[in-house]
């Protein structure tokens, strides 16, 4: 399959793209990226596609999580470890409590660009370009930082490479060993009732592992995990430059990540993002919001996966707690009736964002849970499989979303509000979500 040129993609029309003032500098950055080694390998993408086919068939569950928008400053061993820690802990809870295999995918090693509702931001009468993520410009509100800089695309590659190296070291080098699960959350266990519940589950798992040791069973899956990377395929220059032809299959793969998704703002059927992702062999996702019709979803499926390759397509729904029970059923029903097999995943974050009186963008934990609950209710009523959750989270003890077990309030947001974009669940809220989803998942498998 051929890939359209970058010029052809821009001619089609692409929403949410940077405006580079120096075309020569842009072309130089793209040429540099074209010469760089792949960040992931085609065989790894195929393995994830096979796992997502299991999700679509109702045989596994997808846990996808990480930062709203990564930052270059955040590429440290501690930050990467903390994100992996919370995802591994959540996966253990889901797997053990619901007895379902969990596919683990991080929103990391490439999630450096964000779509914006406005091209500009105004403060005290000064208007500058909006911050579009470290892949495009800087967060500081001054002209030099907010200029769109193509060299940042190369910086994204380097930061993603470092992050993937760390993730592979942690997941394959002993940190992900199931016997380490107590060490992942020692401090959390001491300070939280939810942590004590997690520790109780850990003791039960230890007993099971001791039994396996006694009878001489020690599978490799206890010592390492398969962990995959993902990000929104937003910046055409970056994704196109990292799309390569696989020597085994002669198929094009976007080697910037194992899994790419198209956002709610860029899923135009005749747009450049859908066109590019329809040509690659990676598994791909597309966000579906409350304006989506069933016919939209069917048309996207036919464009993105015309050969109906199992595991190729994931629909990530983001309706909001108040709309999912009314908006989702007709879409799932009609897509299923059309014979389209896709993994259905719930993003309970993006439809539930609001601003507090004290000026913080936040989410209410109860709304997040209610959207997940609505997602499960819809699929249960239709006899379809609620395939996963896609959440913005951090392994740090931030205060960005209100509610949860610690009952964070709007007044608490000022204590550790660290995101440069959208609010994330902290470690305690993420684990609480995992326990609640595990309960729903257990009911779905009964």
CSV table of C-alpha atoms in Angstrom, one decimal:
chain,number,residue,atom,x,y,z
A,1,UNK,CA,0.0,0.0,0.0
A,2,UNK,CA,1.4,3.4,-0.9
A,3,UNK,CA,1.5,6.4,1.4
A,4,UNK,CA,0.4,9.8,0.1
A,5,UNK,CA,3.1,12.5,0.2
A,6,UNK,CA,3.1,15.1,2.9
A,7,UNK,CA,2.2,17.7,0.3
A,8,UNK,CA,-0.8,15.6,-0.8
A,9,UNK,CA,-2.0,15.2,2.8
A,10,UNK,CA,-1.8,19.0,3.4
A,11,UNK,CA,-3.7,19.5,0.2
A,12,UNK,CA,-6.5,17.3,1.4
A,13,UNK,CA,-6.8,19.5,4.5
A,14,UNK,CA,-5.5,18.9,8.0
A,15,UNK,CA,-7.0,20.4,11.1
A,16,UNK,CA,-5.0,21.5,14.2
A,17,UNK,CA,-1.6,21.8,12.5
A,18,UNK,CA,1.2,24.1,13.5
A,19,UNK,CA,2.0,27.2,11.5
A,20,UNK,CA,5.7,27.3,10.7
A,21,UNK,CA,7.1,30.6,9.6
A,22,UNK,CA,10.3,29.0,8.1
A,23,UNK,CA,9.5,26.3,5.6
A,24,UNK,CA,13.2,25.4,5.1
A,25,UNK,CA,13.6,24.8,8.9
A,26,UNK,CA,10.4,22.6,8.8
A,27,UNK,CA,11.7,20.6,5.8
A,28,UNK,CA,15.1,20.1,7.5
A,29,UNK,CA,13.5,18.8,10.7
A,30,UNK,CA,11.4,16.4,8.6
A,31,UNK,CA,14.4,15.2,6.7
A,32,UNK,CA,16.2,14.6,10.0
A,33,UNK,CA,13.3,12.5,11.3
A,34,UNK,CA,13.2,10.4,8.1
A,35,UNK,CA,16.8,9.3,8.8
A,36,UNK,CA,16.2,8.3,12.4
A,37,UNK,CA,15.8,4.6,13.4
A,38,UNK,CA,12.3,3.4,14.2
A,39,UNK,CA,11.1,3.9,17.8
A,40,UNK,CA,9.0,0.7,17.7
A,41,UNK,CA,9.1,-2.3,15.4
A,42,UNK,CA,6.5,-3.6,13.0
A,43,UNK,CA,6.4,-7.0,14.7
A,44,UNK,CA,5.6,-5.3,18.1
A,45,UNK,CA,2.7,-3.5,16.4
A,46,UNK,CA,1.4,-6.8,15.0
A,47,UNK,CA,1.6,-8.4,18.4
A,48,UNK,CA,-0.5,-5.5,19.9
A,49,UNK,CA,-3.0,-5.8,17.0
A,50,UNK,CA,-3.5,-9.5,17.9
A,51,UNK,CA,-4.1,-8.5,21.5
A,52,UNK,CA,-6.6,-5.9,20.5
A,53,UNK,CA,-8.4,-8.5,18.4
A,54,UNK,CA,-8.8,-10.4,21.6
A,55,UNK,CA,-10.3,-7.3,23.2
A,56,UNK,CA,-12.7,-6.9,20.3
A,57,UNK,CA,-13.8,-10.5,20.7
A,58,UNK,CA,-14.5,-10.0,24.4
A,59,UNK,CA,-11.5,-12.1,25.5
A,60,UNK,CA,-9.3,-9.3,27.0
A,61,UNK,CA,-9.6,-5.8,28.4
A,62,UNK,CA,-7.5,-2.7,27.4
A,63,UNK,CA,-6.0,-0.4,30.0
A,64,UNK,CA,-4.6,2.7,28.3
A,65,UNK,CA,-3.4,5.6,30.4
A,66,UNK,CA,-0.8,8.3,30.9
A,67,UNK,CA,-0.3,12.0,30.6
A,68,UNK,CA,-2.6,14.4,28.9
A,69,UNK,CA,0.4,16.0,27.4
A,70,UNK,CA,4.0,14.9,28.1
A,71,UNK,CA,6.7,17.5,28.5
A,72,UNK,CA,10.4,17.4,27.7
A,73,UNK,CA,11.2,18.3,31.3
A,74,UNK,CA,9.2,15.2,32.4
A,75,UNK,CA,11.5,12.7,30.7
A,76,UNK,CA,13.2,11.4,33.8
A,77,UNK,CA,13.5,7.9,35.3
A,78,UNK,CA,11.4,8.8,38.2
A,79,UNK,CA,8.5,10.1,36.1
A,80,UNK,CA,8.5,7.1,33.7
A,81,UNK,CA,8.7,4.7,36.6
A,82,UNK,CA,5.9,6.4,38.4
A,83,UNK,CA,3.6,6.2,35.4
A,84,UNK,CA,4.5,2.5,34.9
A,85,UNK,CA,3.9,1.8,38.6
A,86,UNK,CA,0.4,3.1,38.5
A,87,UNK,CA,-0.5,1.3,35.3
A,88,UNK,CA,1.0,-2.0,36.5
A,89,UNK,CA,-0.8,-1.7,39.8
A,90,UNK,CA,-4.1,-1.0,38.0
A,91,UNK,CA,-3.6,-3.9,35.7
A,92,UNK,CA,-2.9,-6.3,38.6
A,93,UNK,CA,-6.2,-5.1,40.2
A,94,UNK,CA,-8.2,-5.6,37.0
A,95,UNK,CA,-6.6,-8.9,36.2
A,96,UNK,CA,-6.9,-10.4,39.6
A,97,UNK,CA,-10.4,-9.1,40.5
A,98,UNK,CA,-12.0,-9.8,37.2
A,99,UNK,CA,-9.9,-12.7,35.9
A,100,UNK,CA,-9.6,-11.2,32.5
A,101,UNK,CA,-6.3,-10.6,30.6
A,102,UNK,CA,-5.3,-6.9,30.5
A,103,UNK,CA,-3.6,-5.3,27.6
A,104,UNK,CA,-1.4,-2.5,28.9
A,105,UNK,CA,-0.8,0.6,26.7
A,106,UNK,CA,0.7,3.8,27.8
A,107,UNK,CA,-0.1,7.3,26.7
A,108,UNK,CA,3.6,8.0,26.5
A,109,UNK,CA,6.7,8.3,24.4
A,110,UNK,CA,5.0,10.6,21.9
A,111,UNK,CA,2.0,12.4,23.5
A,112,UNK,CA,3.6,15.8,23.1
A,113,UNK,CA,1.0,17.6,21.0
A,114,UNK,CA,-2.5,18.7,21.9
A,115,UNK,CA,-5.4,20.1,19.8
A,116,UNK,CA,-6.8,23.4,21.0
A,117,UNK,CA,-10.2,25.0,20.7
A,118,UNK,CA,-8.6,28.3,19.9
A,119,UNK,CA,-5.4,29.2,18.0
A,120,UNK,CA,-4.6,32.1,20.4
A,121,UNK,CA,-4.6,32.9,24.1
A,122,UNK,CA,-5.1,36.4,25.5
A,123,UNK,CA,-3.8,37.6,28.9
A,124,UNK,CA,-4.0,41.2,30.1
A,125,UNK,CA,-4.6,42.4,26.6
A,126,UNK,CA,-1.7,40.5,25.1
A,127,UNK,CA,-2.6,37.8,22.5
A,128,UNK,CA,-0.1,35.0,21.6
A,129,UNK,CA,-0.4,31.6,19.9
A,130,UNK,CA,-2.0,29.0,22.2
A,131,UNK,CA,0.3,26.4,23.8
A,132,UNK,CA,-0.1,23.3,21.6
A,133,UNK,CA,2.2,21.0,23.6
A,134,UNK,CA,6.0,20.8,23.7
A,135,UNK,CA,6.0,19.3,20.2
A,136,UNK,CA,5.0,22.7,18.8
A,137,UNK,CA,5.9,25.5,21.2
A,138,UNK,CA,6.7,26.4,24.8
A,139,UNK,CA,4.3,27.0,27.7
A,140,UNK,CA,5.8,30.3,28.9
A,141,UNK,CA,3.6,33.2,27.9
A,142,UNK,CA,6.0,35.2,25.8
A,143,UNK,CA,6.4,35.5,22.1
A,144,UNK,CA,9.7,33.5,21.6
A,145,UNK,CA,8.3,30.5,23.6
A,146,UNK,CA,4.9,30.5,21.8
A,147,UNK,CA,6.4,30.6,18.3
A,148,UNK,CA,5.9,27.3,16.4
A,149,UNK,CA,9.3,25.7,16.2
A,150,UNK,CA,9.9,22.7,13.9
A,151,UNK,CA,13.1,21.7,15.7
A,152,UNK,CA,10.8,20.6,18.5
A,153,UNK,CA,9.7,17.6,16.3
A,154,UNK,CA,13.2,16.3,16.5
A,155,UNK,CA,13.2,16.9,20.3
A,156,UNK,CA,10.0,14.8,20.4
A,157,UNK,CA,11.7,11.9,18.8
A,158,UNK,CA,14.7,12.1,21.2
A,159,UNK,CA,12.4,12.4,24.2
A,160,UNK,CA,10.3,9.5,23.0
A,161,UNK,CA,13.3,7.4,22.4
A,162,UNK,CA,14.5,8.0,26.0
A,163,UNK,CA,11.1,7.3,27.4
A,164,UNK,CA,10.8,4.0,25.5
A,165,UNK,CA,14.3,2.9,26.6
A,166,UNK,CA,13.3,3.5,30.2
A,167,UNK,CA,9.9,1.8,29.8
A,168,UNK,CA,11.6,-1.3,28.2
A,169,UNK,CA,14.2,-1.4,31.0
A,170,UNK,CA,11.6,-1.3,33.7
A,171,UNK,CA,9.2,-3.8,32.1
A,172,UNK,CA,11.8,-6.3,31.1
A,173,UNK,CA,14.5,-5.7,33.7
A,174,UNK,CA,12.8,-7.0,36.9
A,175,UNK,CA,10.7,-4.0,38.0
A,176,UNK,CA,7.5,-5.4,36.6
A,177,UNK,CA,8.0,-8.8,38.3
A,178,UNK,CA,4.7,-9.6,40.0
A,179,UNK,CA,6.6,-10.3,43.2
A,180,UNK,CA,7.5,-6.6,43.3
A,181,UNK,CA,3.9,-5.4,43.5
A,182,UNK,CA,4.2,-4.7,47.2
A,183,UNK,CA,7.3,-2.5,46.6
A,184,UNK,CA,5.5,-0.5,43.9
A,185,UNK,CA,3.2,1.1,46.5
A,186,UNK,CA,4.8,0.8,49.9
A,187,UNK,CA,4.3,4.5,50.7
A,188,UNK,CA,0.8,4.5,49.4
A,189,UNK,CA,-0.2,1.4,51.5
A,190,UNK,CA,1.0,3.1,54.7
A,191,UNK,CA,-1.1,6.2,54.1
A,192,UNK,CA,-4.3,5.1,52.4
A,193,UNK,CA,-7.3,2.8,53.2
A,194,UNK,CA,-7.4,2.0,49.5
A,195,UNK,CA,-3.7,1.1,49.7
A,196,UNK,CA,-4.5,-1.4,52.5
A,197,UNK,CA,-7.1,-3.0,50.2
A,198,UNK,CA,-4.5,-3.2,47.5
A,199,UNK,CA,-2.0,-4.8,50.0
A,200,UNK,CA,-4.6,-7.4,51.0
A,201,UNK,CA,-5.0,-8.4,47.3
A,202,UNK,CA,-1.2,-8.5,47.1
A,203,UNK,CA,-1.0,-11.0,50.0
A,204,UNK,CA,-3.5,-13.2,48.2
A,205,UNK,CA,-1.4,-13.1,45.1
A,206,UNK,CA,1.7,-13.9,47.1
A,207,UNK,CA,0.0,-17.0,48.4
A,208,UNK,CA,-0.9,-18.1,44.9
A,209,UNK,CA,2.7,-17.5,43.7
A,210,UNK,CA,4.1,-19.5,46.7
A,211,UNK,CA,1.8,-22.4,45.7
A,212,UNK,CA,3.1,-22.2,42.1
A,213,UNK,CA,6.7,-22.1,43.3
A,214,UNK,CA,6.0,-25.2,45.4
A,215,UNK,CA,4.7,-27.2,42.5
A,216,UNK,CA,7.5,-25.9,40.2
A,217,UNK,CA,5.6,-23.5,38.0
A,218,UNK,CA,7.3,-20.3,37.2
A,219,UNK,CA,6.0,-18.8,33.9
A,220,UNK,CA,7.9,-15.9,32.3
A,221,UNK,CA,4.7,-13.8,32.4
A,222,UNK,CA,5.2,-13.4,36.1
A,223,UNK,CA,8.5,-11.6,35.6
A,224,UNK,CA,8.0,-9.2,32.7
A,225,UNK,CA,5.0,-7.6,31.0
A,226,UNK,CA,4.2,-6.7,27.4
A,227,UNK,CA,3.8,-2.9,27.4
A,228,UNK,CA,3.0,-0.8,24.4
A,229,UNK,CA,3.2,2.9,23.5
A,230,UNK,CA,0.5,5.1,22.0
A,231,UNK,CA,-0.3,8.8,21.3
A,232,UNK,CA,-2.6,10.9,19.2
A,233,UNK,CA,-1.4,11.1,15.6
A,234,UNK,CA,-1.8,14.8,15.4
A,235,UNK,CA,1.2,16.4,13.7
A,236,UNK,CA,1.4,15.2,10.1
A,237,UNK,CA,5.1,16.1,9.7
A,238,UNK,CA,6.1,13.9,12.6
A,239,UNK,CA,3.9,10.9,11.8
A,240,UNK,CA,4.6,11.0,8.0
A,241,UNK,CA,8.4,11.1,8.6
A,242,UNK,CA,8.2,8.1,10.9
A,243,UNK,CA,6.1,6.0,8.5
A,244,UNK,CA,8.3,3.3,7.0
A,245,UNK,CA,7.9,0.2,4.8
A,246,UNK,CA,8.4,-3.0,6.8
A,247,UNK,CA,11.0,-5.2,5.1
A,248,UNK,CA,9.0,-8.4,6.1
A,249,UNK,CA,5.7,-7.6,4.7
A,250,UNK,CA,6.2,-4.5,2.4
A,251,UNK,CA,3.5,-2.8,4.5
A,252,UNK,CA,3.7,0.7,5.8
A,253,UNK,CA,3.9,1.2,9.6
A,254,UNK,CA,4.1,4.4,11.6
A,255,UNK,CA,7.0,3.5,13.8
A,256,UNK,CA,6.5,6.4,16.2
A,257,UNK,CA,4.3,4.2,18.4
A,258,UNK,CA,2.6,0.9,18.5
A,259,UNK,CA,-0.9,2.4,18.5
A,260,UNK,CA,-2.0,5.7,17.1
A,261,UNK,CA,-5.4,7.4,17.5
A,262,UNK,CA,-7.3,10.1,15.7
A,263,UNK,CA,-8.9,12.7,18.0
A,264,UNK,CA,-12.4,14.1,18.1
A,265,UNK,CA,-11.3,17.3,16.3
A,266,UNK,CA,-9.4,15.6,13.5
A,267,UNK,CA,-11.6,12.6,12.5
A,268,UNK,CA,-13.0,14.2,9.3
A,269,UNK,CA,-13.7,11.3,6.9
A,270,UNK,CA,-12.1,13.2,4.0
A,271,UNK,CA,-9.3,14.7,6.1
A,272,UNK,CA,-5.6,14.1,6.2
A,273,UNK,CA,-5.5,12.3,9.5
A,274,UNK,CA,-8.0,9.6,8.5
A,275,UNK,CA,-6.3,9.3,5.2
A,276,UNK,CA,-2.9,8.7,6.7
A,277,UNK,CA,-4.0,6.3,9.3
A,278,UNK,CA,-6.0,4.3,6.8
A,279,UNK,CA,-2.8,3.5,5.0
A,280,UNK,CA,-0.7,2.1,7.9
A,281,UNK,CA,-0.7,-1.4,9.3
A,282,UNK,CA,-0.6,-0.4,13.0
A,283,UNK,CA,-3.7,-0.8,15.1
A,284,UNK,CA,-5.4,2.5,15.2
A,285,UNK,CA,-8.1,4.2,17.2
A,286,UNK,CA,-10.6,7.0,16.7
A,287,UNK,CA,-12.3,9.1,19.3
A,288,UNK,CA,-16.1,9.3,19.1
A,289,UNK,CA,-17.8,12.2,20.9
A,290,UNK,CA,-21.5,13.2,21.3
A,291,UNK,CA,-21.7,14.7,17.8
A,292,UNK,CA,-20.9,11.3,16.3
A,293,UNK,CA,-23.7,9.4,14.4
A,294,UNK,CA,-23.8,5.7,13.8
A,295,UNK,CA,-23.3,6.4,10.1
A,296,UNK,CA,-20.1,8.4,10.9
A,297,UNK,CA,-18.7,5.4,12.9
A,298,UNK,CA,-19.5,3.0,10.1
A,299,UNK,CA,-17.9,5.2,7.5
A,300,UNK,CA,-14.8,5.6,9.6
A,301,UNK,CA,-14.6,1.9,10.1
A,302,UNK,CA,-14.9,1.2,6.3
A,303,UNK,CA,-12.2,3.9,5.6
A,304,UNK,CA,-9.7,2.9,8.4
A,305,UNK,CA,-10.1,-0.9,8.1
A,306,UNK,CA,-11.6,-1.8,4.7
A,307,UNK,CA,-10.2,-5.3,4.8
A,308,UNK,CA,-11.7,-5.8,8.3
A,309,UNK,CA,-8.4,-7.0,9.8
A,310,UNK,CA,-9.0,-8.2,13.4
A,311,UNK,CA,-7.6,-5.9,16.0
A,312,UNK,CA,-7.0,-3.0,13.6
A,313,UNK,CA,-9.7,-0.7,14.8
A,314,UNK,CA,-10.6,0.7,18.2
A,315,UNK,CA,-13.5,3.1,18.9
A,316,UNK,CA,-12.7,5.3,21.9
A,317,UNK,CA,-15.9,6.9,23.1
A,318,UNK,CA,-15.9,10.2,25.0
A,319,UNK,CA,-19.5,11.4,25.5
A,320,UNK,CA,-19.6,12.7,29.0
A,321,UNK,CA,-21.4,11.1,32.0
A,322,UNK,CA,-24.6,12.9,31.1
A,323,UNK,CA,-24.8,11.8,27.5
A,324,UNK,CA,-23.3,8.3,27.2
A,325,UNK,CA,-26.4,6.4,28.1
A,326,UNK,CA,-28.4,8.2,25.4
A,327,UNK,CA,-25.8,8.7,22.8
A,328,UNK,CA,-23.8,5.4,22.7
A,329,UNK,CA,-26.5,2.6,22.3
A,330,UNK,CA,-27.6,3.5,18.8
A,331,UNK,CA,-24.0,3.7,17.6
A,332,UNK,CA,-22.9,0.4,19.0
A,333,UNK,CA,-26.1,-1.3,17.8
A,334,UNK,CA,-25.8,-0.1,14.3
A,335,UNK,CA,-22.0,-0.7,14.0
A,336,UNK,CA,-22.5,-4.2,15.3
A,337,UNK,CA,-25.4,-4.9,12.9
A,338,UNK,CA,-23.2,-3.8,10.0
A,339,UNK,CA,-20.8,-6.7,10.9
A,340,UNK,CA,-18.0,-4.4,12.0
A,341,UNK,CA,-15.7,-5.8,14.7
A,342,UNK,CA,-14.0,-3.2,16.7
A,343,UNK,CA,-12.7,-2.8,20.2
A,344,UNK,CA,-15.0,-0.5,22.2
A,345,UNK,CA,-13.1,1.6,24.8
A,346,UNK,CA,-14.3,4.3,27.2
A,347,UNK,CA,-12.5,7.6,27.6
A,348,UNK,CA,-14.3,9.0,30.7
A,349,UNK,CA,-12.1,12.1,30.9
A,350,UNK,CA,-12.6,14.4,28.0
A,351,UNK,CA,-16.4,14.7,28.2
A,352,UNK,CA,-16.3,15.7,31.9
A,353,UNK,CA,-14.0,18.7,32.0
A,354,UNK,CA,-15.1,22.0,33.6
A,355,UNK,CA,-13.6,25.1,35.2
A,356,UNK,CA,-13.9,25.9,38.9
A,357,UNK,CA,-14.7,29.3,40.4
A,358,UNK,CA,-11.1,29.6,41.4
A,359,UNK,CA,-9.9,29.2,37.8
A,360,UNK,CA,-8.8,25.6,37.5
A,361,UNK,CA,-9.7,23.2,34.7
A,362,UNK,CA,-10.8,20.0,36.5
A,363,UNK,CA,-12.9,16.8,36.4
A,364,UNK,CA,-15.1,15.4,39.1
A,365,UNK,CA,-14.1,11.8,40.0
A,366,UNK,CA,-17.7,10.7,40.4
A,367,UNK,CA,-18.4,11.9,36.8
A,368,UNK,CA,-15.5,9.9,35.5
A,369,UNK,CA,-16.8,6.8,37.3
A,370,UNK,CA,-20.4,7.4,36.2
A,371,UNK,CA,-19.3,7.6,32.5
A,372,UNK,CA,-17.5,4.3,32.8
A,373,UNK,CA,-20.6,2.8,34.6
A,374,UNK,CA,-22.8,4.1,31.8
A,375,UNK,CA,-20.4,2.6,29.2
A,376,UNK,CA,-20.7,-0.8,30.9
A,377,UNK,CA,-24.5,-0.5,31.2
A,378,UNK,CA,-24.9,0.2,27.5
A,379,UNK,CA,-22.8,-2.8,26.4
A,380,UNK,CA,-24.5,-5.1,28.9
A,381,UNK,CA,-27.9,-4.1,27.5
A,382,UNK,CA,-26.7,-4.8,24.0
A,383,UNK,CA,-24.8,-8.0,24.7
A,384,UNK,CA,-21.6,-6.4,23.5
A,385,UNK,CA,-18.2,-6.2,25.2
A,386,UNK,CA,-17.0,-3.2,27.1
A,387,UNK,CA,-13.4,-3.5,25.9
A,388,UNK,CA,-11.4,-1.1,28.0
A,389,UNK,CA,-10.7,2.3,29.5
A,390,UNK,CA,-8.6,5.2,28.2
A,391,UNK,CA,-7.6,7.6,31.0
A,392,UNK,CA,-5.4,10.6,31.7
A,393,UNK,CA,-3.4,9.8,34.8
A,394,UNK,CA,-0.1,10.3,36.6
A,395,UNK,CA,1.8,8.3,39.1
A,396,UNK,CA,2.3,11.4,41.2
A,397,UNK,CA,0.2,12.7,44.1
A,398,UNK,CA,-1.1,15.7,42.2
A,399,UNK,CA,-4.4,17.5,42.9
A,400,UNK,CA,-6.0,18.1,39.5
A,401,UNK,CA,-9.3,16.1,39.6
A,402,UNK,CA,-11.7,16.7,42.5
A,403,UNK,CA,-13.4,13.9,44.5
A,404,UNK,CA,-12.2,10.4,45.0
A,405,UNK,CA,-11.4,8.6,48.2
A,406,UNK,CA,-9.5,11.6,49.6
A,407,UNK,CA,-12.4,13.9,48.8
A,408,UNK,CA,-10.3,16.5,47.1
A,409,UNK,CA,-12.1,19.8,46.7
A,410,UNK,CA,-11.8,22.8,44.4
A,411,UNK,CA,-9.8,24.5,47.2
A,412,UNK,CA,-7.3,21.6,47.1
A,413,UNK,CA,-6.4,22.2,43.4
A,414,UNK,CA,-4.0,25.0,44.2
A,415,UNK,CA,-1.7,22.6,46.3
A,416,UNK,CA,-0.2,20.5,43.5
A,417,UNK,CA,-1.8,21.4,40.2
A,418,UNK,CA,1.0,20.5,37.8
A,419,UNK,CA,-0.5,19.7,34.4
A,420,UNK,CA,0.2,22.1,31.5
A,421,UNK,CA,-3.0,20.9,29.7
A,422,UNK,CA,-5.9,18.8,31.0
A,423,UNK,CA,-6.3,17.5,34.6
A,424,UNK,CA,-5.2,14.0,35.4
A,425,UNK,CA,-6.2,11.4,38.0
A,426,UNK,CA,-3.5,11.0,40.7
A,427,UNK,CA,-2.2,7.7,41.9
A,428,UNK,CA,-4.9,7.1,44.6
A,429,UNK,CA,-7.7,8.1,42.2
A,430,UNK,CA,-6.3,5.8,39.5
A,431,UNK,CA,-6.2,2.8,41.8
A,432,UNK,CA,-9.7,3.6,43.1
A,433,UNK,CA,-10.8,3.7,39.4
A,434,UNK,CA,-9.2,0.3,38.9
A,435,UNK,CA,-11.0,-1.3,41.8
A,436,UNK,CA,-14.4,0.1,40.7
A,437,UNK,CA,-13.8,-0.9,37.0
A,438,UNK,CA,-12.7,-4.4,38.2
A,439,UNK,CA,-16.1,-4.7,40.0
A,440,UNK,CA,-18.0,-3.7,36.8
A,441,UNK,CA,-15.8,-6.0,34.7
A,442,UNK,CA,-16.5,-8.9,37.1
A,443,UNK,CA,-20.2,-8.3,36.6
A,444,UNK,CA,-19.8,-8.2,32.8
A,445,UNK,CA,-18.1,-11.6,32.8
A,446,UNK,CA,-20.7,-13.3,35.1
